[in-house]
Amino acid sequence: MSLEAEIERQVALAAIETLAGQDRPRGFSDLFLLLEETAVGLIERHRAEFPPPTPLHCKDGCTPCCFTKHIVMTPPEALFLLDMIELCGFRLAVSQEAHSSRKGCPLLSKKGHCRFYAHRPLMCRAFHSLDVEACKKGVGVPGNEVPIWPPHFEIYTRMQAGLARGLMEKGLAMTKLDLRPVLALETPTALLWDIWLNGGDPFTTARMDQ
Ligand code: SF4
């Protein structure tokens, strides 16, 4: 089995284990911390063996990719992020920002920092660049290729796929969601968790496929 397939399998198992726990929202929060630690360790290992041709340019405060039209996320990532936003007391402000016509991610501060960098979706962690000038021309713009280092992207996207696989196996709705409409939701997060953990889909307005 390839390392990528093994990552997917292990994350699927960890997600199923999380569902078996009593305090599931807390369990997912712990799971995401563990995924980040694991991803950083795997990336370091790859970097030591097969270093990228040029350094990665990404860091907190570098934001061209935060202007991408869609950031795809899974329901537990969405719920975890909404939990953190609510905990910090920003839920209403973020929801209003998501409804506004201002370009870019509603979590970007006016100074150009992700206000929830530590809790950002897996896709935000997956995305990176070897050429910041290419990013400035527009991430996701047709015809503009942003060079990446494949192991970095693969590790996070396999984690996201593993999460989806494990939770779908347990009958939970694992629709692909879009970050901005997720942030525009006004329903309390505890209720969203409840609906989702009971097999419902509280994210119909935030689905990528609608
Ligand atoms: S969540 Fe943070 S990193 Fe992701 S697009 Fe929004 S501002 Fe950027």
mmCIF file with all atom_site columns, C-alpha atoms and ligand atoms in Angstrom:
data_model
loop_
_atom_site.group_PDB
_atom_site.id
_atom_site.type_symbol
_atom_site.label_atom_id
_atom_site.label_alt_id
_atom_site.label_comp_id
_atom_site.label_asym_id
_atom_site.label_entity_id
_atom_site.label_seq_id
_atom_site.pdbx_PDB_ins_code
_atom_site.Cartn_x
_atom_site.Cartn_y
_atom_site.Cartn_z
_atom_site.occupancy
_atom_site.B_iso_or_equiv
_atom_site.pdbx_formal_charge
_atom_site.auth_seq_id
_atom_site.auth_comp_id
_atom_site.auth_asym_id
_atom_site.auth_atom_id
_atom_site.pdbx_PDB_model_num
ATOM   1   C  CA  . MET A 1 1   ? 0.000   0.000  0.000   1.00 0.00 ? 1   MET A CA  1
ATOM   2   C  CA  . SER A 1 2   ? 1.363   3.447  -0.879  1.00 0.00 ? 2   SER A CA  1
ATOM   3   C  CA  . LEU A 1 3   ? 1.970   5.980  1.893   1.00 0.00 ? 3   LEU A CA  1
ATOM   4   C  CA  . GLU A 1 4   ? -0.874  8.147  0.539   1.00 0.00 ? 4   GLU A CA  1
ATOM   5   C  CA  . ALA A 1 5   ? -3.343  5.244  0.592   1.00 0.00 ? 5   ALA A CA  1
ATOM   6   C  CA  . GLU A 1 6   ? -2.176  4.380  4.110   1.00 0.00 ? 6   GLU A CA  1
ATOM   7   C  CA  . ILE A 1 7   ? -2.779  7.980  5.265   1.00 0.00 ? 7   ILE A CA  1
ATOM   8   C  CA  . GLU A 1 8   ? -6.321  7.799  3.868   1.00 0.00 ? 8   GLU A CA  1
ATOM   9   C  CA  . ARG A 1 9   ? -6.973  4.469  5.598   1.00 0.00 ? 9   ARG A CA  1
ATOM   10  C  CA  . GLN A 1 10  ? -5.613  5.622  8.963   1.00 0.00 ? 10  GLN A CA  1
ATOM   11  C  CA  . VAL A 1 11  ? -7.585  8.869  8.903   1.00 0.00 ? 11  VAL A CA  1
ATOM   12  C  CA  . ALA A 1 12  ? -10.774 6.963  8.010   1.00 0.00 ? 12  ALA A CA  1
ATOM   13  C  CA  . LEU A 1 13  ? -10.212 4.682  11.031  1.00 0.00 ? 13  LEU A CA  1
ATOM   14  C  CA  . ALA A 1 14  ? -9.459  7.641  13.309  1.00 0.00 ? 14  ALA A CA  1
ATOM   15  C  CA  . ALA A 1 15  ? -12.655 9.394  12.160  1.00 0.00 ? 15  ALA A CA  1
ATOM   16  C  CA  . ILE A 1 16  ? -14.725 6.284  12.923  1.00 0.00 ? 16  ILE A CA  1
ATOM   17  C  CA  . GLU A 1 17  ? -13.085 6.059  16.357  1.00 0.00 ? 17  GLU A CA  1
ATOM   18  C  CA  . THR A 1 18  ? -13.911 9.719  16.991  1.00 0.00 ? 18  THR A CA  1
ATOM   19  C  CA  . LEU A 1 19  ? -17.570 9.022  16.241  1.00 0.00 ? 19  LEU A CA  1
ATOM   20  C  CA  . ALA A 1 20  ? -17.579 6.248  18.815  1.00 0.00 ? 20  ALA A CA  1
ATOM   21  C  CA  . GLY A 1 21  ? -16.572 8.719  21.561  1.00 0.00 ? 21  GLY A CA  1
ATOM   22  C  CA  . GLN A 1 22  ? -18.987 10.502 23.902  1.00 0.00 ? 22  GLN A CA  1
ATOM   23  C  CA  . ASP A 1 23  ? -18.050 14.141 23.262  1.00 0.00 ? 23  ASP A CA  1
ATOM   24  C  CA  . ARG A 1 24  ? -17.833 14.089 19.472  1.00 0.00 ? 24  ARG A CA  1
ATOM   25  C  CA  . PRO A 1 25  ? -17.300 17.815 18.793  1.00 0.00 ? 25  PRO A CA  1
ATOM   26  C  CA  . ARG A 1 26  ? -14.361 17.723 21.239  1.00 0.00 ? 26  ARG A CA  1
ATOM   27  C  CA  . GLY A 1 27  ? -13.175 14.453 19.643  1.00 0.00 ? 27  GLY A CA  1
ATOM   28  C  CA  . PHE A 1 28  ? -13.089 16.071 16.194  1.00 0.00 ? 28  PHE A CA  1
ATOM   29  C  CA  . SER A 1 29  ? -11.198 19.038 17.580  1.00 0.00 ? 29  SER A CA  1
ATOM   30  C  CA  . ASP A 1 30  ? -8.558  16.630 18.978  1.00 0.00 ? 30  ASP A CA  1
ATOM   31  C  CA  . LEU A 1 31  ? -8.546  14.713 15.699  1.00 0.00 ? 31  LEU A CA  1
ATOM   32  C  CA  . PHE A 1 32  ? -7.821  17.856 13.679  1.00 0.00 ? 32  PHE A CA  1
ATOM   33  C  CA  . LEU A 1 33  ? -4.930  18.759 15.985  1.00 0.00 ? 33  LEU A CA  1
ATOM   34  C  CA  . LEU A 1 34  ? -3.553  15.253 15.544  1.00 0.00 ? 34  LEU A CA  1
ATOM   35  C  CA  . LEU A 1 35  ? -3.946  15.442 11.752  1.00 0.00 ? 35  LEU A CA  1
ATOM   36  C  CA  . GLU A 1 36  ? -2.016  18.698 11.634  1.00 0.00 ? 36  GLU A CA  1
ATOM   37  C  CA  . GLU A 1 37  ? 0.808   17.309 13.772  1.00 0.00 ? 37  GLU A CA  1
ATOM   38  C  CA  . THR A 1 38  ? 0.933   14.173 11.622  1.00 0.00 ? 38  THR A CA  1
ATOM   39  C  CA  . ALA A 1 39  ? 0.898   16.158 8.391   1.00 0.00 ? 39  ALA A CA  1
ATOM   40  C  CA  . VAL A 1 40  ? 3.746   18.407 9.564   1.00 0.00 ? 40  VAL A CA  1
ATOM   41  C  CA  . GLY A 1 41  ? 5.797   15.321 10.548  1.00 0.00 ? 41  GLY A CA  1
ATOM   42  C  CA  . LEU A 1 42  ? 5.179   13.610 7.190   1.00 0.00 ? 42  LEU A CA  1
ATOM   43  C  CA  . ILE A 1 43  ? 6.001   16.765 5.260   1.00 0.00 ? 43  ILE A CA  1
ATOM   44  C  CA  . GLU A 1 44  ? 9.284   17.127 7.166   1.00 0.00 ? 44  GLU A CA  1
ATOM   45  C  CA  . ARG A 1 45  ? 10.133  13.506 6.364   1.00 0.00 ? 45  ARG A CA  1
ATOM   46  C  CA  . HIS A 1 46  ? 9.438   14.003 2.661   1.00 0.00 ? 46  HIS A CA  1
ATOM   47  C  CA  . ARG A 1 47  ? 11.361  17.270 2.688   1.00 0.00 ? 47  ARG A CA  1
ATOM   48  C  CA  . ALA A 1 48  ? 14.430  15.535 4.124   1.00 0.00 ? 48  ALA A CA  1
ATOM   49  C  CA  . GLU A 1 49  ? 14.281  12.762 1.513   1.00 0.00 ? 49  GLU A CA  1
ATOM   50  C  CA  . PHE A 1 50  ? 13.020  14.608 -1.581  1.00 0.00 ? 50  PHE A CA  1
ATOM   51  C  CA  . PRO A 1 51  ? 13.352  18.363 -0.977  1.00 0.00 ? 51  PRO A CA  1
ATOM   52  C  CA  . PRO A 1 52  ? 11.227  20.719 -3.090  1.00 0.00 ? 52  PRO A CA  1
ATOM   53  C  CA  . PRO A 1 53  ? 13.160  22.357 -5.957  1.00 0.00 ? 53  PRO A CA  1
ATOM   54  C  CA  . THR A 1 54  ? 12.663  25.821 -4.411  1.00 0.00 ? 54  THR A CA  1
ATOM   55  C  CA  . PRO A 1 55  ? 11.427  26.856 -0.945  1.00 0.00 ? 55  PRO A CA  1
ATOM   56  C  CA  . LEU A 1 56  ? 7.704   27.133 -0.327  1.00 0.00 ? 56  LEU A CA  1
ATOM   57  C  CA  . HIS A 1 57  ? 6.648   30.781 -0.236  1.00 0.00 ? 57  HIS A CA  1
ATOM   58  C  CA  . CYS A 1 58  ? 3.637   30.345 2.015   1.00 0.00 ? 58  CYS A CA  1
ATOM   59  C  CA  . LYS A 1 59  ? 3.315   31.937 5.434   1.00 0.00 ? 59  LYS A CA  1
ATOM   60  C  CA  . ASP A 1 60  ? 0.677   33.601 7.579   1.00 0.00 ? 60  ASP A CA  1
ATOM   61  C  CA  . GLY A 1 61  ? -0.045  36.964 5.959   1.00 0.00 ? 61  GLY A CA  1
ATOM   62  C  CA  . CYS A 1 62  ? 0.511   35.777 2.367   1.00 0.00 ? 62  CYS A CA  1
ATOM   63  C  CA  . THR A 1 63  ? -3.026  35.752 1.004   1.00 0.00 ? 63  THR A CA  1
ATOM   64  C  CA  . PRO A 1 64  ? -3.440  35.442 -2.802  1.00 0.00 ? 64  PRO A CA  1
ATOM   65  C  CA  . CYS A 1 65  ? -4.930  31.952 -2.392  1.00 0.00 ? 65  CYS A CA  1
ATOM   66  C  CA  . CYS A 1 66  ? -7.487  33.360 0.082   1.00 0.00 ? 66  CYS A CA  1
ATOM   67  C  CA  . PHE A 1 67  ? -9.057  35.080 -2.942  1.00 0.00 ? 67  PHE A CA  1
ATOM   68  C  CA  . THR A 1 68  ? -9.798  31.766 -4.674  1.00 0.00 ? 68  THR A CA  1
ATOM   69  C  CA  . LYS A 1 69  ? -13.469 31.515 -5.577  1.00 0.00 ? 69  LYS A CA  1
ATOM   70  C  CA  . HIS A 1 70  ? -14.159 28.255 -3.713  1.00 0.00 ? 70  HIS A CA  1
ATOM   71  C  CA  . ILE A 1 71  ? -12.482 26.555 -0.744  1.00 0.00 ? 71  ILE A CA  1
ATOM   72  C  CA  . VAL A 1 72  ? -13.780 22.999 -0.536  1.00 0.00 ? 72  VAL A CA  1
ATOM   73  C  CA  . MET A 1 73  ? -14.292 21.548 2.918   1.00 0.00 ? 73  MET A CA  1
ATOM   74  C  CA  . THR A 1 74  ? -16.035 18.633 4.639   1.00 0.00 ? 74  THR A CA  1
ATOM   75  C  CA  . PRO A 1 75  ? -18.825 18.962 7.259   1.00 0.00 ? 75  PRO A CA  1
ATOM   76  C  CA  . PRO A 1 76  ? -16.641 18.194 10.322  1.00 0.00 ? 76  PRO A CA  1
ATOM   77  C  CA  . GLU A 1 77  ? -14.058 20.764 9.185   1.00 0.00 ? 77  GLU A CA  1
ATOM   78  C  CA  . ALA A 1 78  ? -16.873 23.290 8.750   1.00 0.00 ? 78  ALA A CA  1
ATOM   79  C  CA  . LEU A 1 79  ? -18.296 22.517 12.196  1.00 0.00 ? 79  LEU A CA  1
ATOM   80  C  CA  . PHE A 1 80  ? -14.891 22.685 13.870  1.00 0.00 ? 80  PHE A CA  1
ATOM   81  C  CA  . LEU A 1 81  ? -14.168 26.070 12.292  1.00 0.00 ? 81  LEU A CA  1
ATOM   82  C  CA  . LEU A 1 82  ? -17.631 27.439 13.174  1.00 0.00 ? 82  LEU A CA  1
ATOM   83  C  CA  . ASP A 1 83  ? -17.140 26.235 16.749  1.00 0.00 ? 83  ASP A CA  1
ATOM   84  C  CA  . MET A 1 84  ? -13.902 28.190 17.023  1.00 0.00 ? 84  MET A CA  1
ATOM   85  C  CA  . ILE A 1 85  ? -15.444 31.319 15.470  1.00 0.00 ? 85  ILE A CA  1
ATOM   86  C  CA  . GLU A 1 86  ? -18.407 31.109 17.845  1.00 0.00 ? 86  GLU A CA  1
ATOM   87  C  CA  . LEU A 1 87  ? -16.144 30.533 20.841  1.00 0.00 ? 87  LEU A CA  1
ATOM   88  C  CA  . CYS A 1 88  ? -14.236 33.717 20.005  1.00 0.00 ? 88  CYS A CA  1
ATOM   89  C  CA  . GLY A 1 89  ? -17.502 35.686 19.686  1.00 0.00 ? 89  GLY A CA  1
ATOM   90  C  CA  . PHE A 1 90  ? -17.082 36.483 15.954  1.00 0.00 ? 90  PHE A CA  1
ATOM   91  C  CA  . ARG A 1 91  ? -19.896 34.387 14.529  1.00 0.00 ? 91  ARG A CA  1
ATOM   92  C  CA  . LEU A 1 92  ? -22.281 37.238 13.684  1.00 0.00 ? 92  LEU A CA  1
ATOM   93  C  CA  . ALA A 1 93  ? -19.516 39.460 12.265  1.00 0.00 ? 93  ALA A CA  1
ATOM   94  C  CA  . VAL A 1 94  ? -18.171 36.614 10.107  1.00 0.00 ? 94  VAL A CA  1
ATOM   95  C  CA  . SER A 1 95  ? -21.638 35.724 8.880   1.00 0.00 ? 95  SER A CA  1
ATOM   96  C  CA  . GLN A 1 96  ? -22.283 39.359 7.880   1.00 0.00 ? 96  GLN A CA  1
ATOM   97  C  CA  . GLU A 1 97  ? -18.896 39.518 6.147   1.00 0.00 ? 97  GLU A CA  1
ATOM   98  C  CA  . ALA A 1 98  ? -19.726 36.313 4.239   1.00 0.00 ? 98  ALA A CA  1
ATOM   99  C  CA  . HIS A 1 99  ? -22.945 37.911 2.995   1.00 0.00 ? 99  HIS A CA  1
ATOM   100 C  CA  . SER A 1 100 ? -21.108 41.036 1.857   1.00 0.00 ? 100 SER A CA  1
ATOM   101 C  CA  . SER A 1 101 ? -19.780 41.534 -1.630  1.00 0.00 ? 101 SER A CA  1
ATOM   102 C  CA  . ARG A 1 102 ? -16.205 42.143 -0.430  1.00 0.00 ? 102 ARG A CA  1
ATOM   103 C  CA  . LYS A 1 103 ? -13.841 39.861 -2.306  1.00 0.00 ? 103 LYS A CA  1
ATOM   104 C  CA  . GLY A 1 104 ? -11.730 37.245 -0.574  1.00 0.00 ? 104 GLY A CA  1
ATOM   105 C  CA  . CYS A 1 105 ? -12.319 34.943 2.361   1.00 0.00 ? 105 CYS A CA  1
ATOM   106 C  CA  . PRO A 1 106 ? -14.520 36.435 5.120   1.00 0.00 ? 106 PRO A CA  1
ATOM   107 C  CA  . LEU A 1 107 ? -11.903 35.323 7.663   1.00 0.00 ? 107 LEU A CA  1
ATOM   108 C  CA  . LEU A 1 108 ? -9.251  37.651 6.278   1.00 0.00 ? 108 LEU A CA  1
ATOM   109 C  CA  . SER A 1 109 ? -8.561  40.620 8.527   1.00 0.00 ? 109 SER A CA  1
ATOM   110 C  CA  . LYS A 1 110 ? -8.241  44.084 7.000   1.00 0.00 ? 110 LYS A CA  1
ATOM   111 C  CA  . LYS A 1 111 ? -4.477  43.773 7.473   1.00 0.00 ? 111 LYS A CA  1
ATOM   112 C  CA  . GLY A 1 112 ? -4.500  40.578 5.381   1.00 0.00 ? 112 GLY A CA  1
ATOM   113 C  CA  . HIS A 1 113 ? -4.154  37.869 8.026   1.00 0.00 ? 113 HIS A CA  1
ATOM   114 C  CA  . CYS A 1 114 ? -6.292  34.772 8.421   1.00 0.00 ? 114 CYS A CA  1
ATOM   115 C  CA  . ARG A 1 115 ? -8.041  35.370 11.741  1.00 0.00 ? 115 ARG A CA  1
ATOM   116 C  CA  . PHE A 1 116 ? -8.483  31.619 12.223  1.00 0.00 ? 116 PHE A CA  1
ATOM   117 C  CA  . TYR A 1 117 ? -5.206  30.405 10.752  1.00 0.00 ? 117 TYR A CA  1
ATOM   118 C  CA  . ALA A 1 118 ? -4.783  27.667 13.386  1.00 0.00 ? 118 ALA A CA  1
ATOM   119 C  CA  . HIS A 1 119 ? -8.261  26.340 12.570  1.00 0.00 ? 119 HIS A CA  1
ATOM   120 C  CA  . ARG A 1 120 ? -8.313  26.790 8.790   1.00 0.00 ? 120 ARG A CA  1
ATOM   121 C  CA  . PRO A 1 121 ? -9.687  24.001 6.540   1.00 0.00 ? 121 PRO A CA  1
ATOM   122 C  CA  . LEU A 1 122 ? -7.489  21.181 5.238   1.00 0.00 ? 122 LEU A CA  1
ATOM   123 C  CA  . MET A 1 123 ? -7.680  22.632 1.727   1.00 0.00 ? 123 MET A CA  1
ATOM   124 C  CA  . CYS A 1 124 ? -6.127  25.898 2.958   1.00 0.00 ? 124 CYS A CA  1
ATOM   125 C  CA  . ARG A 1 125 ? -3.325  23.814 4.494   1.00 0.00 ? 125 ARG A CA  1
ATOM   126 C  CA  . ALA A 1 126 ? -2.954  21.756 1.307   1.00 0.00 ? 126 ALA A CA  1
ATOM   127 C  CA  . PHE A 1 127 ? -2.581  24.754 -0.932  1.00 0.00 ? 127 PHE A CA  1
ATOM   128 C  CA  . HIS A 1 128 ? 0.938   26.141 -1.217  1.00 0.00 ? 128 HIS A CA  1
ATOM   129 C  CA  . SER A 1 129 ? 3.194   27.573 -3.859  1.00 0.00 ? 129 SER A CA  1
ATOM   130 C  CA  . LEU A 1 130 ? 6.754   27.508 -5.109  1.00 0.00 ? 130 LEU A CA  1
ATOM   131 C  CA  . ASP A 1 131 ? 6.302   30.824 -6.891  1.00 0.00 ? 131 ASP A CA  1
ATOM   132 C  CA  . VAL A 1 132 ? 4.596   33.736 -5.187  1.00 0.00 ? 132 VAL A CA  1
ATOM   133 C  CA  . GLU A 1 133 ? 4.591   35.765 -8.436  1.00 0.00 ? 133 GLU A CA  1
ATOM   134 C  CA  . ALA A 1 134 ? 2.392   33.086 -10.032 1.00 0.00 ? 134 ALA A CA  1
ATOM   135 C  CA  . CYS A 1 135 ? 0.034   33.341 -7.012  1.00 0.00 ? 135 CYS A CA  1
ATOM   136 C  CA  . LYS A 1 136 ? -0.223  37.096 -7.472  1.00 0.00 ? 136 LYS A CA  1
ATOM   137 C  CA  . LYS A 1 137 ? -1.480  36.560 -11.039 1.00 0.00 ? 137 LYS A CA  1
ATOM   138 C  CA  . GLY A 1 138 ? -4.510  34.833 -9.509  1.00 0.00 ? 138 GLY A CA  1
ATOM   139 C  CA  . VAL A 1 139 ? -4.888  31.431 -7.902  1.00 0.00 ? 139 VAL A CA  1
ATOM   140 C  CA  . GLY A 1 140 ? -7.416  29.302 -9.782  1.00 0.00 ? 140 GLY A CA  1
ATOM   141 C  CA  . VAL A 1 141 ? -7.397  31.674 -12.774 1.00 0.00 ? 141 VAL A CA  1
ATOM   142 C  CA  . PRO A 1 142 ? -7.631  29.583 -15.973 1.00 0.00 ? 142 PRO A CA  1
ATOM   143 C  CA  . GLY A 1 143 ? -4.270  29.403 -17.745 1.00 0.00 ? 143 GLY A CA  1
ATOM   144 C  CA  . ASN A 1 144 ? -2.263  30.476 -14.688 1.00 0.00 ? 144 ASN A CA  1
ATOM   145 C  CA  . GLU A 1 145 ? -0.340  27.505 -13.330 1.00 0.00 ? 145 GLU A CA  1
ATOM   146 C  CA  . VAL A 1 146 ? 0.907   27.850 -9.754  1.00 0.00 ? 146 VAL A CA  1
ATOM   147 C  CA  . PRO A 1 147 ? 3.818   25.431 -9.233  1.00 0.00 ? 147 PRO A CA  1
ATOM   148 C  CA  . ILE A 1 148 ? 3.457   23.213 -6.181  1.00 0.00 ? 148 ILE A CA  1
ATOM   149 C  CA  . TRP A 1 149 ? 5.423   20.499 -4.391  1.00 0.00 ? 149 TRP A CA  1
ATOM   150 C  CA  . PRO A 1 150 ? 3.131   17.440 -4.801  1.00 0.00 ? 150 PRO A CA  1
ATOM   151 C  CA  . PRO A 1 151 ? 3.833   15.618 -1.474  1.00 0.00 ? 151 PRO A CA  1
ATOM   152 C  CA  . HIS A 1 152 ? 2.549   18.608 0.525   1.00 0.00 ? 152 HIS A CA  1
ATOM   153 C  CA  . PHE A 1 153 ? -0.707  18.794 -1.422  1.00 0.00 ? 153 PHE A CA  1
ATOM   154 C  CA  . GLU A 1 154 ? -1.163  15.022 -1.461  1.00 0.00 ? 154 GLU A CA  1
ATOM   155 C  CA  . ILE A 1 155 ? -0.819  14.577 2.322   1.00 0.00 ? 155 ILE A CA  1
ATOM   156 C  CA  . TYR A 1 156 ? -3.597  17.036 3.180   1.00 0.00 ? 156 TYR A CA  1
ATOM   157 C  CA  . THR A 1 157 ? -5.945  16.008 0.377   1.00 0.00 ? 157 THR A CA  1
ATOM   158 C  CA  . ARG A 1 158 ? -5.550  12.342 1.361   1.00 0.00 ? 158 ARG A CA  1
ATOM   159 C  CA  . MET A 1 159 ? -6.416  13.301 4.919   1.00 0.00 ? 159 MET A CA  1
ATOM   160 C  CA  . GLN A 1 160 ? -9.551  15.027 3.701   1.00 0.00 ? 160 GLN A CA  1
ATOM   161 C  CA  . ALA A 1 161 ? -10.432 11.989 1.572   1.00 0.00 ? 161 ALA A CA  1
ATOM   162 C  CA  . GLY A 1 162 ? -9.860  9.655  4.558   1.00 0.00 ? 162 GLY A CA  1
ATOM   163 C  CA  . LEU A 1 163 ? -12.135 11.747 6.715   1.00 0.00 ? 163 LEU A CA  1
ATOM   164 C  CA  . ALA A 1 164 ? -14.872 11.588 4.073   1.00 0.00 ? 164 ALA A CA  1
ATOM   165 C  CA  . ARG A 1 165 ? -14.428 7.842  3.591   1.00 0.00 ? 165 ARG A CA  1
ATOM   166 C  CA  . GLY A 1 166 ? -14.630 6.961  7.299   1.00 0.00 ? 166 GLY A CA  1
ATOM   167 C  CA  . LEU A 1 167 ? -17.635 9.134  8.050   1.00 0.00 ? 167 LEU A CA  1
ATOM   168 C  CA  . MET A 1 168 ? -19.577 8.142  4.937   1.00 0.00 ? 168 MET A CA  1
ATOM   169 C  CA  . GLU A 1 169 ? -19.066 4.541  5.986   1.00 0.00 ? 169 GLU A CA  1
ATOM   170 C  CA  . LYS A 1 170 ? -20.914 5.441  9.195   1.00 0.00 ? 170 LYS A CA  1
ATOM   171 C  CA  . GLY A 1 171 ? -23.828 6.974  7.274   1.00 0.00 ? 171 GLY A CA  1
ATOM   172 C  CA  . LEU A 1 172 ? -23.038 10.649 7.850   1.00 0.00 ? 172 LEU A CA  1
ATOM   173 C  CA  . ALA A 1 173 ? -23.623 13.275 5.160   1.00 0.00 ? 173 ALA A CA  1
ATOM   174 C  CA  . MET A 1 174 ? -20.223 14.064 3.652   1.00 0.00 ? 174 MET A CA  1
ATOM   175 C  CA  . THR A 1 175 ? -21.148 16.558 0.975   1.00 0.00 ? 175 THR A CA  1
ATOM   176 C  CA  . LYS A 1 176 ? -18.465 18.870 -0.412  1.00 0.00 ? 176 LYS A CA  1
ATOM   177 C  CA  . LEU A 1 177 ? -19.002 22.320 1.077   1.00 0.00 ? 177 LEU A CA  1
ATOM   178 C  CA  . ASP A 1 178 ? -17.864 25.771 0.056   1.00 0.00 ? 178 ASP A CA  1
ATOM   179 C  CA  . LEU A 1 179 ? -16.266 27.929 2.747   1.00 0.00 ? 179 LEU A CA  1
ATOM   180 C  CA  . ARG A 1 180 ? -18.032 31.273 2.104   1.00 0.00 ? 180 ARG A CA  1
ATOM   181 C  CA  . PRO A 1 181 ? -21.650 29.965 2.268   1.00 0.00 ? 181 PRO A CA  1
ATOM   182 C  CA  . VAL A 1 182 ? -20.660 27.871 5.305   1.00 0.00 ? 182 VAL A CA  1
ATOM   183 C  CA  . LEU A 1 183 ? -19.507 31.049 7.045   1.00 0.00 ? 183 LEU A CA  1
ATOM   184 C  CA  . ALA A 1 184 ? -22.739 32.801 6.028   1.00 0.00 ? 184 ALA A CA  1
ATOM   185 C  CA  . LEU A 1 185 ? -24.854 30.320 7.995   1.00 0.00 ? 185 LEU A CA  1
ATOM   186 C  CA  . GLU A 1 186 ? -26.570 31.749 11.063  1.00 0.00 ? 186 GLU A CA  1
ATOM   187 C  CA  . THR A 1 187 ? -27.774 28.543 12.751  1.00 0.00 ? 187 THR A CA  1
ATOM   188 C  CA  . PRO A 1 188 ? -26.061 27.949 16.125  1.00 0.00 ? 188 PRO A CA  1
ATOM   189 C  CA  . THR A 1 189 ? -23.165 25.544 15.743  1.00 0.00 ? 189 THR A CA  1
ATOM   190 C  CA  . ALA A 1 190 ? -24.425 23.182 18.455  1.00 0.00 ? 190 ALA A CA  1
ATOM   191 C  CA  . LEU A 1 191 ? -27.609 22.663 16.437  1.00 0.00 ? 191 LEU A CA  1
ATOM   192 C  CA  . LEU A 1 192 ? -25.633 22.110 13.215  1.00 0.00 ? 192 LEU A CA  1
ATOM   193 C  CA  . TRP A 1 193 ? -23.547 19.459 15.016  1.00 0.00 ? 193 TRP A CA  1
ATOM   194 C  CA  . ASP A 1 194 ? -26.682 17.813 16.319  1.00 0.00 ? 194 ASP A CA  1
ATOM   195 C  CA  . ILE A 1 195 ? -28.371 17.582 12.923  1.00 0.00 ? 195 ILE A CA  1
ATOM   196 C  CA  . TRP A 1 196 ? -25.216 16.312 11.237  1.00 0.00 ? 196 TRP A CA  1
ATOM   197 C  CA  . LEU A 1 197 ? -24.324 13.747 13.901  1.00 0.00 ? 197 LEU A CA  1
ATOM   198 C  CA  . ASN A 1 198 ? -27.872 12.378 13.641  1.00 0.00 ? 198 ASN A CA  1
ATOM   199 C  CA  . GLY A 1 199 ? -27.507 11.701 9.922   1.00 0.00 ? 199 GLY A CA  1
ATOM   200 C  CA  . GLY A 1 200 ? -29.065 14.912 8.586   1.00 0.00 ? 200 GLY A CA  1
ATOM   201 C  CA  . ASP A 1 201 ? -27.569 17.522 6.297   1.00 0.00 ? 201 ASP A CA  1
ATOM   202 C  CA  . PRO A 1 202 ? -27.636 21.025 7.813   1.00 0.00 ? 202 PRO A CA  1
ATOM   203 C  CA  . PHE A 1 203 ? -25.505 22.446 4.970   1.00 0.00 ? 203 PHE A CA  1
ATOM   204 C  CA  . THR A 1 204 ? -27.861 22.402 1.978   1.00 0.00 ? 204 THR A CA  1
ATOM   205 C  CA  . THR A 1 205 ? -27.173 26.068 1.149   1.00 0.00 ? 205 THR A CA  1
ATOM   206 C  CA  . ALA A 1 206 ? -23.398 25.566 1.289   1.00 0.00 ? 206 ALA A CA  1
ATOM   207 C  CA  . ARG A 1 207 ? -23.020 22.538 -0.952  1.00 0.00 ? 207 ARG A CA  1
ATOM   208 C  CA  . MET A 1 208 ? -20.609 22.760 -3.875  1.00 0.00 ? 208 MET A CA  1
ATOM   209 C  CA  . ASP A 1 209 ? -22.982 20.773 -6.088  1.00 0.00 ? 209 ASP A CA  1
ATOM   210 C  CA  . GLN A 1 210 ? -26.033 23.002 -5.829  1.00 0.00 ? 210 GLN A CA  1
HETATM 211 S  S1  . SF4 B 2 .   ? -9.688  30.193 6.068   1.00 0.00 ? 1   SF4 B S1  1
HETATM 212 FE FE1 . SF4 B 2 .   ? -7.868  31.476 6.331   1.00 0.00 ? 1   SF4 B FE1 1
HETATM 213 S  S2  . SF4 B 2 .   ? -6.296  30.516 5.032   1.00 0.00 ? 1   SF4 B S2  1
HETATM 214 FE FE2 . SF4 B 2 .   ? -8.292  29.704 4.367   1.00 0.00 ? 1   SF4 B FE2 1
HETATM 215 S  S3  . SF4 B 2 .   ? -8.979  31.040 2.685   1.00 0.00 ? 1   SF4 B S3  1
HETATM 216 FE FE3 . SF4 B 2 .   ? -9.843  31.873 4.618   1.00 0.00 ? 1   SF4 B FE3 1
HETATM 217 S  S4  . SF4 B 2 .   ? -8.354  33.437 5.289   1.00 0.00 ? 1   SF4 B S4  1
HETATM 218 FE FE4 . SF4 B 2 .   ? -7.311  32.123 3.785   1.00 0.00 ? 1   SF4 B FE4 1
#
